[in-house]
PDB file of C-alpha atoms in Angstrom:
ATOM      1  CA  UNK X   1     -34.896 -43.682  46.374  1.00 88.00           C
ATOM      2  CA  UNK X   2     -35.279 -40.835  43.868  1.00 92.00           C
ATOM      3  CA  UNK X   3     -31.524 -40.336  43.875  1.00 94.00           C
ATOM      4  CA  UNK X   4     -31.063 -43.971  42.875  1.00 95.00           C
ATOM      5  CA  UNK X   5     -33.578 -43.623  40.025  1.00 97.00           C
ATOM      6  CA  UNK X   6     -32.044 -40.369  38.795  1.00 97.00           C
ATOM      7  CA  UNK X   7     -28.451 -41.679  38.899  1.00 97.00           C
ATOM      8  CA  UNK X   8     -29.544 -44.882  37.114  1.00 97.00           C
ATOM      9  CA  UNK X   9     -31.295 -42.856  34.392  1.00 97.00           C
ATOM     10  CA  UNK X  10     -28.244 -40.625  34.129  1.00 97.00           C
ATOM     11  CA  UNK X  11     -26.005 -43.684  33.665  1.00 97.00           C
ATOM     12  CA  UNK X  12     -28.328 -44.985  30.952  1.00 97.00           C
ATOM     13  CA  UNK X  13     -28.514 -41.645  29.118  1.00 97.00           C
ATOM     14  CA  UNK X  14     -24.786 -40.981  29.415  1.00 96.00           C
ATOM     15  CA  UNK X  15     -24.139 -44.426  27.973  1.00 95.00           C
ATOM     16  CA  UNK X  16     -26.203 -43.592  24.884  1.00 95.00           C
ATOM     17  CA  UNK X  17     -24.289 -40.326  24.468  1.00 96.00           C
ATOM     18  CA  UNK X  18     -20.869 -41.901  25.086  1.00 95.00           C
ATOM     19  CA  UNK X  19     -21.605 -44.857  22.829  1.00 94.00           C
ATOM     20  CA  UNK X  20     -22.654 -42.483  20.017  1.00 94.00           C
ATOM     21  CA  UNK X  21     -19.389 -40.525  20.321  1.00 95.00           C
ATOM     22  CA  UNK X  22     -17.254 -43.666  20.682  1.00 95.00           C
ATOM     23  CA  UNK X  23     -19.037 -45.330  17.752  1.00 92.00           C
ATOM     24  CA  UNK X  24     -18.715 -42.342  15.428  1.00 93.00           C
ATOM     25  CA  UNK X  25     -15.224 -41.142  16.252  1.00 94.00           C
ATOM     26  CA  UNK X  26     -13.368 -44.215  17.491  1.00 94.00           C
ATOM     27  CA  UNK X  27     -15.098 -47.279  16.034  1.00 93.00           C
ATOM     28  CA  UNK X  28     -15.420 -45.624  12.640  1.00 92.00           C
ATOM     29  CA  UNK X  29     -11.998 -44.064  13.123  1.00 93.00           C
ATOM     30  CA  UNK X  30      -8.840 -45.491  14.664  1.00 96.00           C
ATOM     31  CA  UNK X  31     -10.612 -48.627  15.960  1.00 94.00           C
ATOM     32  CA  UNK X  32     -12.183 -49.503  12.603  1.00 93.00           C
ATOM     33  CA  UNK X  33     -10.153 -52.716  12.269  1.00 93.00           C
ATOM     34  CA  UNK X  34     -11.964 -54.067  15.327  1.00 93.00           C
ATOM     35  CA  UNK X  35     -15.398 -52.628  14.539  1.00 91.00           C
ATOM     36  CA  UNK X  36     -15.423 -53.661  10.877  1.00 90.00           C
ATOM     37  CA  UNK X  37     -16.023 -57.250  12.009  1.00 89.00           C
ATOM     38  CA  UNK X  38     -19.522 -56.074  12.879  1.00 88.00           C
ATOM     39  CA  UNK X  39     -20.071 -54.604   9.404  1.00 86.00           C
ATOM     40  CA  UNK X  40     -19.124 -57.840   7.650  1.00 85.00           C
ATOM     41  CA  UNK X  41     -20.913 -61.143   7.939  1.00 74.00           C
ATOM     42  CA  UNK X  42     -18.782 -63.681   9.732  1.00 74.00           C
ATOM     43  CA  UNK X  43     -19.377 -67.363  10.215  1.00 76.00           C
ATOM     44  CA  UNK X  44     -19.035 -67.525  13.979  1.00 79.00           C
ATOM     45  CA  UNK X  45     -21.330 -66.404  16.766  1.00 81.00           C
ATOM     46  CA  UNK X  46     -18.778 -63.962  18.190  1.00 87.00           C
ATOM     47  CA  UNK X  47     -16.974 -61.159  16.389  1.00 90.00           C
ATOM     48  CA  UNK X  48     -13.938 -59.109  17.363  1.00 92.00           C
ATOM     49  CA  UNK X  49     -16.260 -56.126  17.807  1.00 92.00           C
ATOM     50  CA  UNK X  50     -17.668 -57.847  20.911  1.00 92.00           C
ATOM     51  CA  UNK X  51     -14.581 -56.628  22.776  1.00 95.00           C
ATOM     52  CA  UNK X  52     -16.378 -53.274  23.101  1.00 94.00           C
ATOM     53  CA  UNK X  53     -19.146 -55.004  25.034  1.00 93.00           C
ATOM     54  CA  UNK X  54     -16.539 -56.308  27.455  1.00 95.00           C
ATOM     55  CA  UNK X  55     -15.080 -52.819  27.907  1.00 95.00           C
ATOM     56  CA  UNK X  56     -18.483 -51.205  28.536  1.00 95.00           C
ATOM     57  CA  UNK X  57     -19.576 -54.073  30.784  1.00 96.00           C
ATOM     58  CA  UNK X  58     -16.292 -53.915  32.693  1.00 97.00           C
ATOM     59  CA  UNK X  59     -16.835 -50.208  33.273  1.00 96.00           C
ATOM     60  CA  UNK X  60     -20.306 -50.904  34.688  1.00 97.00           C
ATOM     61  CA  UNK X  61     -19.005 -53.663  36.977  1.00 98.00           C
ATOM     62  CA  UNK X  62     -16.150 -51.454  38.209  1.00 98.00           C
ATOM     63  CA  UNK X  63     -18.567 -48.616  39.057  1.00 98.00           C
ATOM     64  CA  UNK X  64     -20.941 -51.002  40.819  1.00 98.00           C
ATOM     65  CA  UNK X  65     -18.103 -52.461  42.894  1.00 98.00           C
ATOM     66  CA  UNK X  66     -16.723 -49.015  43.755  1.00 98.00           C
ATOM     67  CA  UNK X  67     -20.111 -47.801  44.955  1.00 97.00           C
ATOM     68  CA  UNK X  68     -21.680 -50.900  46.474  1.00 97.00           C
ATOM     69  CA  UNK X  69     -20.653 -50.238  50.091  1.00 97.00           C
ATOM     70  CA  UNK X  70     -22.247 -46.791  50.204  1.00 96.00           C
ATOM     71  CA  UNK X  71     -24.812 -47.413  47.448  1.00 95.00           C
ATOM     72  CA  UNK X  72     -23.662 -44.058  46.099  1.00 96.00           C
ATOM     73  CA  UNK X  73     -23.874 -42.520  42.636  1.00 97.00           C
ATOM     74  CA  UNK X  74     -21.182 -44.864  41.259  1.00 97.00           C
ATOM     75  CA  UNK X  75     -23.282 -47.904  42.067  1.00 98.00           C
ATOM     76  CA  UNK X  76     -26.404 -46.463  40.450  1.00 98.00           C
ATOM     77  CA  UNK X  77     -24.590 -45.145  37.370  1.00 98.00           C
ATOM     78  CA  UNK X  78     -23.110 -48.641  36.985  1.00 98.00           C
ATOM     79  CA  UNK X  79     -26.646 -50.033  37.213  1.00 98.00           C
ATOM     80  CA  UNK X  80     -27.771 -47.580  34.514  1.00 98.00           C
ATOM     81  CA  UNK X  81     -24.924 -48.670  32.247  1.00 97.00           C
ATOM     82  CA  UNK X  82     -25.857 -52.306  32.931  1.00 98.00           C
ATOM     83  CA  UNK X  83     -29.495 -51.618  32.088  1.00 98.00           C
ATOM     84  CA  UNK X  84     -28.365 -49.943  28.879  1.00 97.00           C
ATOM     85  CA  UNK X  85     -26.222 -52.972  28.043  1.00 96.00           C
ATOM     86  CA  UNK X  86     -29.061 -55.431  28.638  1.00 97.00           C
ATOM     87  CA  UNK X  87     -31.512 -53.454  26.514  1.00 96.00           C
ATOM     88  CA  UNK X  88     -28.837 -52.888  23.864  1.00 94.00           C
ATOM     89  CA  UNK X  89     -28.236 -56.643  23.714  1.00 94.00           C
ATOM     90  CA  UNK X  90     -31.952 -57.367  23.341  1.00 94.00           C
ATOM     91  CA  UNK X  91     -32.514 -54.711  20.677  1.00 92.00           C
ATOM     92  CA  UNK X  92     -29.260 -54.819  18.754  1.00 90.00           C
ATOM     93  CA  UNK X  93     -28.058 -58.395  18.972  1.00 89.00           C
ATOM     94  CA  UNK X  94     -31.360 -60.256  19.336  1.00 91.00           C
ATOM     95  CA  UNK X  95     -34.026 -58.164  17.604  1.00 90.00           C
ATOM     96  CA  UNK X  96     -31.999 -56.461  14.859  1.00 87.00           C
ATOM     97  CA  UNK X  97     -29.101 -58.803  14.055  1.00 86.00           C
ATOM     98  CA  UNK X  98     -30.924 -61.959  15.196  1.00 86.00           C
ATOM     99  CA  UNK X  99     -27.827 -63.476  16.825  1.00 84.00           C
ATOM    100  CA  UNK X 100     -30.390 -65.255  18.977  1.00 86.00           C
ATOM    101  CA  UNK X 101     -33.783 -65.865  17.430  1.00 87.00           C
ATOM    102  CA  UNK X 102     -35.944 -65.031  20.435  1.00 91.00           C
ATOM    103  CA  UNK X 103     -38.314 -62.500  18.832  1.00 86.00           C
ATOM    104  CA  UNK X 104     -40.069 -61.927  15.540  1.00 87.00           C
ATOM    105  CA  UNK X 105     -39.398 -58.777  13.550  1.00 84.00           C
ATOM    106  CA  UNK X 106     -40.648 -55.696  15.400  1.00 84.00           C
ATOM    107  CA  UNK X 107     -44.137 -54.347  14.751  1.00 86.00           C
ATOM    108  CA  UNK X 108     -43.898 -51.324  17.057  1.00 90.00           C
ATOM    109  CA  UNK X 109     -43.193 -48.028  15.238  1.00 93.00           C
ATOM    110  CA  UNK X 110     -40.267 -47.060  17.497  1.00 92.00           C
ATOM    111  CA  UNK X 111     -38.637 -50.515  17.319  1.00 92.00           C
ATOM    112  CA  UNK X 112     -39.066 -50.522  13.531  1.00 92.00           C
ATOM    113  CA  UNK X 113     -37.397 -47.104  13.399  1.00 93.00           C
ATOM    114  CA  UNK X 114     -34.459 -48.398  15.458  1.00 92.00           C
ATOM    115  CA  UNK X 115     -34.090 -51.347  13.076  1.00 90.00           C
ATOM    116  CA  UNK X 116     -34.311 -49.110   9.986  1.00 91.00           C
ATOM    117  CA  UNK X 117     -31.751 -46.648  11.361  1.00 90.00           C
ATOM    118  CA  UNK X 118     -29.368 -49.487  12.122  1.00 88.00           C
ATOM    119  CA  UNK X 119     -29.933 -50.983   8.677  1.00 89.00           C
ATOM    120  CA  UNK X 120     -29.031 -47.602   7.154  1.00 88.00           C
ATOM    121  CA  UNK X 121     -25.900 -47.559   9.310  1.00 88.00           C
ATOM    122  CA  UNK X 122     -24.841 -50.926   7.920  1.00 85.00           C
ATOM    123  CA  UNK X 123     -25.360 -49.840   4.317  1.00 85.00           C
ATOM    124  CA  UNK X 124     -22.105 -47.934   4.679  1.00 77.00           C
ATOM    125  CA  UNK X 125     -18.710 -48.982   5.891  1.00 78.00           C
ATOM    126  CA  UNK X 126     -16.188 -46.718   7.610  1.00 82.00           C
ATOM    127  CA  UNK X 127     -16.999 -43.494   5.779  1.00 84.00           C
ATOM    128  CA  UNK X 128     -20.333 -41.683   5.432  1.00 81.00           C
ATOM    129  CA  UNK X 129     -22.094 -43.819   8.031  1.00 83.00           C
ATOM    130  CA  UNK X 130     -25.285 -42.551   9.664  1.00 84.00           C
ATOM    131  CA  UNK X 131     -27.121 -43.261  12.907  1.00 86.00           C
ATOM    132  CA  UNK X 132     -24.447 -44.078  15.479  1.00 89.00           C
ATOM    133  CA  UNK X 133     -26.687 -44.397  18.524  1.00 87.00           C
ATOM    134  CA  UNK X 134     -29.312 -47.010  19.215  1.00 90.00           C
ATOM    135  CA  UNK X 135     -32.098 -45.573  21.353  1.00 92.00           C
ATOM    136  CA  UNK X 136     -32.092 -42.019  19.984  1.00 91.00           C
ATOM    137  CA  UNK X 137     -33.395 -42.465  16.455  1.00 90.00           C
ATOM    138  CA  UNK X 138     -33.144 -39.741  13.807  1.00 88.00           C
ATOM    139  CA  UNK X 139     -36.631 -38.372  13.049  1.00 89.00           C
ATOM    140  CA  UNK X 140     -36.537 -39.397   9.426  1.00 89.00           C
ATOM    141  CA  UNK X 141     -36.643 -43.085  10.438  1.00 89.00           C
ATOM    142  CA  UNK X 142     -39.706 -42.482  12.595  1.00 87.00           C
ATOM    143  CA  UNK X 143     -41.555 -40.887   9.671  1.00 78.00           C
ATOM    144  CA  UNK X 144     -40.662 -43.283   6.851  1.00 56.00           C
ATOM    145  CA  UNK X 145     -43.473 -45.099   5.095  1.00 52.00           C
ATOM    146  CA  UNK X 146     -42.118 -48.523   6.040  1.00 50.00           C
ATOM    147  CA  UNK X 147     -42.460 -47.682   9.729  1.00 50.00           C
ATOM    148  CA  UNK X 148     -46.224 -47.095   9.793  1.00 49.00           C
ATOM    149  CA  UNK X 149     -48.233 -49.574  11.793  1.00 47.00           C
TER     150      UNK X 149
END
């Protein structure tokens, strides 16, 4: 059982690291024409940037399917990526961008810091952006006056 927990946590943590690198160097680089749809306010519910969700989700499904017979590391890493995706959706799309209005604005210090870091990210476009991850928040957003409870 501990192996399953550790591989799942590893999948989750690797996803945060990979998404930071992909966001900084690809989405704000050669894939900017896709990602910029997220930095501009569109009229529809979906944006071209959502294709990245399909790629990450497809990776998780592929790993789960490859490892399901043996319930090996691939299965559990796929579960970790899926857990990351679900929490990312709830925090990023629901809580921060309010694509679905399920929750009020966050009152928790950590959730406020996530929202503030993401807001700072959106104050820039392709160049000079900050805060490319979601769950690992730069310290300065945890200490800002607006984040005190």
